[in-house]
């Protein structure tokens, strides 16, 4: 009913909505409950001490002990449209709703189902898969092989010098967005494992500067051959400049007698959301 309204913490830290530009107060992490399968604590990015709660039929942000009224579950709309009802696990008929256009008109409702109770979960990132040309040399006119040294980057390369706010939620969002994109584009198991392993290795480092590394690799270009080095690249496009990053993983050498190169292993990926 209000497609541009986003759930947020307002200036007084009450829960409402906004149609203004994106801000960290509008980012929410769904943390699985350890005790109730399929249910979540909903935690704010800008104020990670605050969790949504259904308190006395009011929607509030709560920062004290964990109770059952802070646990919610997602129920699909039934229209296969990516929208969900957000039910309280503690009070089974209670749902998060937006009662009107004003930002403050957001709360808990337990009556009949209406469209103002449907919410769309939008991933923090859009994920695009590409295969980048790292090095290309056409040596088909040369009877001698040649050597070339090429700089290759691997890991997670940030697009901004501004530090991310929260490494834990950033990593969770990267993983969730990547897994959703892999499922959407039906990326094969080999590439899926490649991407997951590189992300885990890169983000295990202490500082963002260590998340990617450059190394020099020497390639021998055969005589009378067209030679190309390609690399998988996964771009994570976020609304916040400090979030945007690129995952650089495996490289592959392609050799051909022609202008075109065969790709029998289907290494080349170009999938865009």
Short mmCIF file of C-alpha atoms in Angstrom, two decimals, residues 1-268:
data_model
loop_
_atom_site.label_atom_id
_atom_site.label_comp_id
_atom_site.label_asym_id
_atom_site.label_seq_id
_atom_site.Cartn_x
_atom_site.Cartn_y
_atom_site.Cartn_z
CA UNK A 1 0.00 0.00 0.00
CA UNK A 2 2.95 2.32 0.71
CA UNK A 3 5.64 0.97 -1.62
CA UNK A 4 8.22 3.67 -0.86
CA UNK A 5 7.92 3.51 2.94
CA UNK A 6 10.84 1.77 4.63
CA UNK A 7 10.84 0.51 8.21
CA UNK A 8 13.23 2.64 10.25
CA UNK A 9 14.23 3.99 13.63
CA UNK A 10 13.07 7.58 13.92
CA UNK A 11 15.11 10.34 15.57
CA UNK A 12 13.68 9.54 19.02
CA UNK A 13 14.53 5.84 18.42
CA UNK A 14 10.88 4.91 18.10
CA UNK A 15 9.90 2.63 15.22
CA UNK A 16 8.31 4.15 12.14
CA UNK A 17 8.81 4.45 8.41
CA UNK A 18 10.43 6.91 6.04
CA UNK A 19 10.35 7.62 2.32
CA UNK A 20 13.60 9.60 2.45
CA UNK A 21 16.97 8.45 1.12
CA UNK A 22 18.45 5.28 2.55
CA UNK A 23 20.26 5.50 5.87
CA UNK A 24 21.73 2.91 8.28
CA UNK A 25 18.65 3.24 10.51
CA UNK A 26 16.68 1.49 7.74
CA UNK A 27 18.95 -1.57 7.63
CA UNK A 28 17.79 -4.56 9.67
CA UNK A 29 19.50 -7.86 10.37
CA UNK A 30 17.33 -10.95 10.79
CA UNK A 31 19.18 -13.00 13.42
CA UNK A 32 17.83 -16.56 13.75
CA UNK A 33 16.43 -17.50 17.13
CA UNK A 34 18.44 -20.26 18.78
CA UNK A 35 15.31 -21.71 20.37
CA UNK A 36 12.60 -21.37 17.72
CA UNK A 37 13.32 -22.58 14.20
CA UNK A 38 12.29 -20.22 11.41
CA UNK A 39 11.99 -17.21 13.71
CA UNK A 40 14.20 -14.14 14.07
CA UNK A 41 15.30 -11.23 16.18
CA UNK A 42 15.20 -8.10 13.99
CA UNK A 43 18.19 -5.90 14.85
CA UNK A 44 18.92 -2.38 13.68
CA UNK A 45 22.20 -1.66 11.85
CA UNK A 46 22.76 1.86 13.18
CA UNK A 47 21.83 0.86 16.74
CA UNK A 48 22.71 -2.85 17.05
CA UNK A 49 21.69 -2.87 20.70
CA UNK A 50 18.07 -2.32 19.62
CA UNK A 51 15.71 -5.11 18.56
CA UNK A 52 12.10 -4.90 17.43
CA UNK A 53 9.60 -6.01 20.06
CA UNK A 54 5.82 -6.50 20.30
CA UNK A 55 5.28 -4.90 23.71
CA UNK A 56 1.70 -4.52 24.94
CA UNK A 57 0.44 -4.44 21.35
CA UNK A 58 2.94 -1.73 20.44
CA UNK A 59 5.93 -1.98 18.09
CA UNK A 60 9.01 -0.73 19.92
CA UNK A 61 12.80 -0.98 19.79
CA UNK A 62 14.14 -2.70 22.91
CA UNK A 63 17.69 -2.89 24.27
CA UNK A 64 17.49 -5.02 27.41
CA UNK A 65 17.20 -8.78 27.94
CA UNK A 66 15.97 -11.10 25.21
CA UNK A 67 12.31 -12.10 25.58
CA UNK A 68 9.83 -13.96 23.40
CA UNK A 69 8.05 -10.77 22.35
CA UNK A 70 11.16 -9.84 20.33
CA UNK A 71 10.94 -12.93 18.11
CA UNK A 72 9.20 -12.67 14.73
CA UNK A 73 8.49 -14.99 11.81
CA UNK A 74 7.99 -14.30 8.11
CA UNK A 75 4.90 -15.60 6.35
CA UNK A 76 4.72 -15.19 2.52
CA UNK A 77 1.84 -13.20 1.11
CA UNK A 78 0.79 -16.20 -0.98
CA UNK A 79 1.08 -14.20 -4.22
CA UNK A 80 4.69 -15.14 -5.01
CA UNK A 81 5.56 -11.43 -5.06
CA UNK A 82 8.38 -11.27 -2.52
CA UNK A 83 6.17 -9.70 0.17
CA UNK A 84 5.72 -11.07 3.69
CA UNK A 85 3.62 -10.66 6.78
CA UNK A 86 5.86 -10.22 9.83
CA UNK A 87 4.16 -12.07 12.68
CA UNK A 88 5.02 -11.98 16.36
CA UNK A 89 5.97 -15.44 17.57
CA UNK A 90 4.79 -14.62 21.08
CA UNK A 91 1.36 -13.22 20.15
CA UNK A 92 0.29 -15.35 17.20
CA UNK A 93 -2.17 -12.94 15.56
CA UNK A 94 -0.01 -9.83 15.91
CA UNK A 95 1.59 -8.47 12.73
CA UNK A 96 3.68 -5.41 11.92
CA UNK A 97 1.52 -2.93 10.00
CA UNK A 98 1.54 0.59 8.59
CA UNK A 99 -1.73 2.32 9.40
CA UNK A 100 -1.30 5.46 7.27
CA UNK A 101 1.13 7.58 5.26
CA UNK A 102 2.61 9.43 8.26
CA UNK A 103 5.94 7.99 9.41
CA UNK A 104 4.69 7.42 12.95
CA UNK A 105 1.67 5.37 11.84
CA UNK A 106 3.47 2.06 12.17
CA UNK A 107 2.73 -0.57 14.77
CA UNK A 108 1.11 -3.89 15.66
CA UNK A 109 -2.23 -5.13 14.32
CA UNK A 110 -4.07 -8.38 15.10
CA UNK A 111 -7.25 -8.03 13.01
CA UNK A 112 -7.98 -9.17 9.43
CA UNK A 113 -5.24 -9.37 6.83
CA UNK A 114 -4.75 -6.21 4.75
CA UNK A 115 -2.10 -5.06 2.28
CA UNK A 116 -0.73 -2.48 4.74
CA UNK A 117 0.74 -5.43 6.69
CA UNK A 118 2.84 -6.70 3.76
CA UNK A 119 6.56 -5.93 3.72
CA UNK A 120 9.17 -6.57 1.05
CA UNK A 121 12.60 -7.76 2.14
CA UNK A 122 15.21 -6.04 -0.02
CA UNK A 123 18.77 -7.42 0.15
CA UNK A 124 21.50 -4.98 1.12
CA UNK A 125 23.33 -5.76 -2.14
CA UNK A 126 22.60 -6.49 -5.77
CA UNK A 127 25.06 -9.14 -6.96
CA UNK A 128 26.42 -9.35 -10.49
CA UNK A 129 28.73 -12.04 -11.87
CA UNK A 130 31.31 -11.19 -14.53
CA UNK A 131 34.45 -12.66 -16.04
CA UNK A 132 37.14 -10.03 -16.44
CA UNK A 133 40.04 -10.06 -18.92
CA UNK A 134 43.21 -9.78 -16.83
CA UNK A 135 45.65 -10.14 -19.73
CA UNK A 136 45.38 -10.69 -23.49
CA UNK A 137 48.18 -11.17 -25.99
CA UNK A 138 47.84 -12.26 -29.61
CA UNK A 139 51.04 -14.11 -30.46
CA UNK A 140 49.76 -15.85 -33.61
CA UNK A 141 52.26 -14.08 -35.88
CA UNK A 142 55.28 -14.87 -33.71
CA UNK A 143 57.26 -18.14 -34.06
CA UNK A 144 58.68 -17.68 -30.55
CA UNK A 145 56.99 -17.94 -27.14
CA UNK A 146 57.16 -14.86 -24.94
CA UNK A 147 56.92 -14.26 -21.20
CA UNK A 148 54.86 -11.54 -19.57
CA UNK A 149 54.50 -10.56 -15.91
CA UNK A 150 50.96 -9.64 -14.91
CA UNK A 151 49.57 -8.26 -11.64
CA UNK A 152 46.61 -10.32 -10.38
CA UNK A 153 44.36 -9.22 -7.50
CA UNK A 154 42.44 -11.71 -5.36
CA UNK A 155 40.04 -11.27 -2.48
CA UNK A 156 37.46 -8.62 -1.54
CA UNK A 157 38.37 -5.21 -2.92
CA UNK A 158 36.46 -2.31 -1.38
CA UNK A 159 35.18 0.48 -3.60
CA UNK A 160 35.63 3.23 -1.02
CA UNK A 161 38.23 4.30 1.52
CA UNK A 162 35.47 4.84 4.09
CA UNK A 163 35.43 2.06 6.68
CA UNK A 164 32.36 -0.13 6.97
CA UNK A 165 30.27 0.36 10.09
CA UNK A 166 29.90 -3.21 11.29
CA UNK A 167 32.01 -6.09 9.95
CA UNK A 168 29.68 -8.76 11.35
CA UNK A 169 26.50 -7.51 9.65
CA UNK A 170 28.45 -6.62 6.50
CA UNK A 171 29.72 -10.20 6.26
CA UNK A 172 26.26 -11.63 6.93
CA UNK A 173 24.76 -9.41 4.21
CA UNK A 174 27.48 -10.38 1.71
CA UNK A 175 26.86 -14.09 2.37
CA UNK A 176 23.06 -13.80 2.19
CA UNK A 177 23.09 -11.69 -1.00
CA UNK A 178 25.62 -13.98 -2.69
CA UNK A 179 23.65 -17.14 -1.84
CA UNK A 180 20.42 -15.58 -3.13
CA UNK A 181 22.10 -14.55 -6.41
CA UNK A 182 23.69 -18.00 -6.85
CA UNK A 183 20.24 -19.55 -6.49
CA UNK A 184 18.65 -16.98 -8.82
CA UNK A 185 21.19 -17.50 -11.61
CA UNK A 186 21.65 -21.23 -10.96
CA UNK A 187 25.42 -20.87 -10.59
CA UNK A 188 27.17 -24.26 -10.56
CA UNK A 189 28.56 -25.95 -7.46
CA UNK A 190 32.19 -25.43 -8.47
CA UNK A 191 31.85 -21.64 -8.79
CA UNK A 192 29.65 -21.47 -5.69
CA UNK A 193 32.37 -23.18 -3.64
CA UNK A 194 35.05 -20.96 -5.19
CA UNK A 195 33.21 -17.77 -4.22
CA UNK A 196 32.34 -18.95 -0.71
CA UNK A 197 35.91 -20.03 0.06
CA UNK A 198 37.44 -16.77 -1.16
CA UNK A 199 34.99 -14.64 0.84
CA UNK A 200 35.61 -16.65 4.00
CA UNK A 201 39.39 -16.40 3.59
CA UNK A 202 39.38 -12.69 2.74
CA UNK A 203 37.00 -11.49 5.45
CA UNK A 204 38.82 -13.51 8.11
CA UNK A 205 41.64 -10.92 7.94
CA UNK A 206 41.68 -8.19 10.57
CA UNK A 207 41.66 -5.06 8.41
CA UNK A 208 39.92 -4.08 5.18
CA UNK A 209 43.32 -3.42 3.59
CA UNK A 210 44.13 -7.11 4.07
CA UNK A 211 40.92 -8.35 2.45
CA UNK A 212 42.55 -8.25 -1.00
CA UNK A 213 46.09 -8.81 -2.18
CA UNK A 214 48.02 -8.27 -5.39
CA UNK A 215 50.62 -10.66 -6.70
CA UNK A 216 52.75 -10.77 -9.83
CA UNK A 217 52.31 -13.85 -12.02
CA UNK A 218 54.50 -14.72 -15.01
CA UNK A 219 52.74 -16.25 -18.01
CA UNK A 220 54.31 -17.86 -21.06
CA UNK A 221 52.47 -17.08 -24.26
CA UNK A 222 53.01 -19.95 -26.76
CA UNK A 223 54.19 -19.31 -30.28
CA UNK A 224 51.47 -18.93 -32.92
CA UNK A 225 48.73 -18.71 -30.27
CA UNK A 226 46.13 -16.22 -29.13
CA UNK A 227 46.38 -16.06 -25.33
CA UNK A 228 43.98 -14.72 -22.72
CA UNK A 229 43.84 -14.79 -18.91
CA UNK A 230 40.38 -14.34 -17.40
CA UNK A 231 39.20 -14.00 -13.81
CA UNK A 232 35.88 -14.42 -12.04
CA UNK A 233 34.59 -11.16 -10.58
CA UNK A 234 31.52 -10.75 -8.35
CA UNK A 235 30.32 -7.17 -7.90
CA UNK A 236 28.33 -6.26 -4.78
CA UNK A 237 26.44 -3.05 -5.52
CA UNK A 238 25.07 -1.43 -2.37
CA UNK A 239 23.24 1.83 -1.80
CA UNK A 240 25.98 3.02 0.54
CA UNK A 241 29.35 3.94 -0.98
CA UNK A 242 31.30 2.26 1.81
CA UNK A 243 29.47 -1.04 1.17
CA UNK A 244 30.33 -1.43 -2.50
CA UNK A 245 32.95 -4.05 -3.19
CA UNK A 246 34.21 -6.61 -5.68
CA UNK A 247 35.16 -10.23 -5.07
CA UNK A 248 38.04 -11.39 -7.29
CA UNK A 249 38.65 -15.13 -7.37
CA UNK A 250 39.99 -17.80 -9.74
CA UNK A 251 41.83 -17.12 -12.99
CA UNK A 252 41.82 -19.31 -16.11
CA UNK A 253 44.10 -19.33 -19.16
CA UNK A 254 42.42 -19.63 -22.57
CA UNK A 255 44.46 -20.41 -25.69
CA UNK A 256 43.24 -20.33 -29.27
CA UNK A 257 44.36 -20.44 -32.89
CA UNK A 258 41.49 -18.11 -33.81
CA UNK A 259 40.10 -14.74 -32.80
CA UNK A 260 37.54 -16.46 -30.57
CA UNK A 261 38.21 -18.66 -27.55
CA UNK A 262 36.46 -21.90 -26.64
CA UNK A 263 35.11 -22.23 -23.10
CA UNK A 264 34.35 -25.96 -22.64
CA UNK A 265 34.19 -25.67 -18.83
CA UNK A 266 31.72 -22.75 -18.93
CA UNK A 267 34.16 -20.65 -16.93
CA UNK A 268 32.90 -17.39 -18.37
#
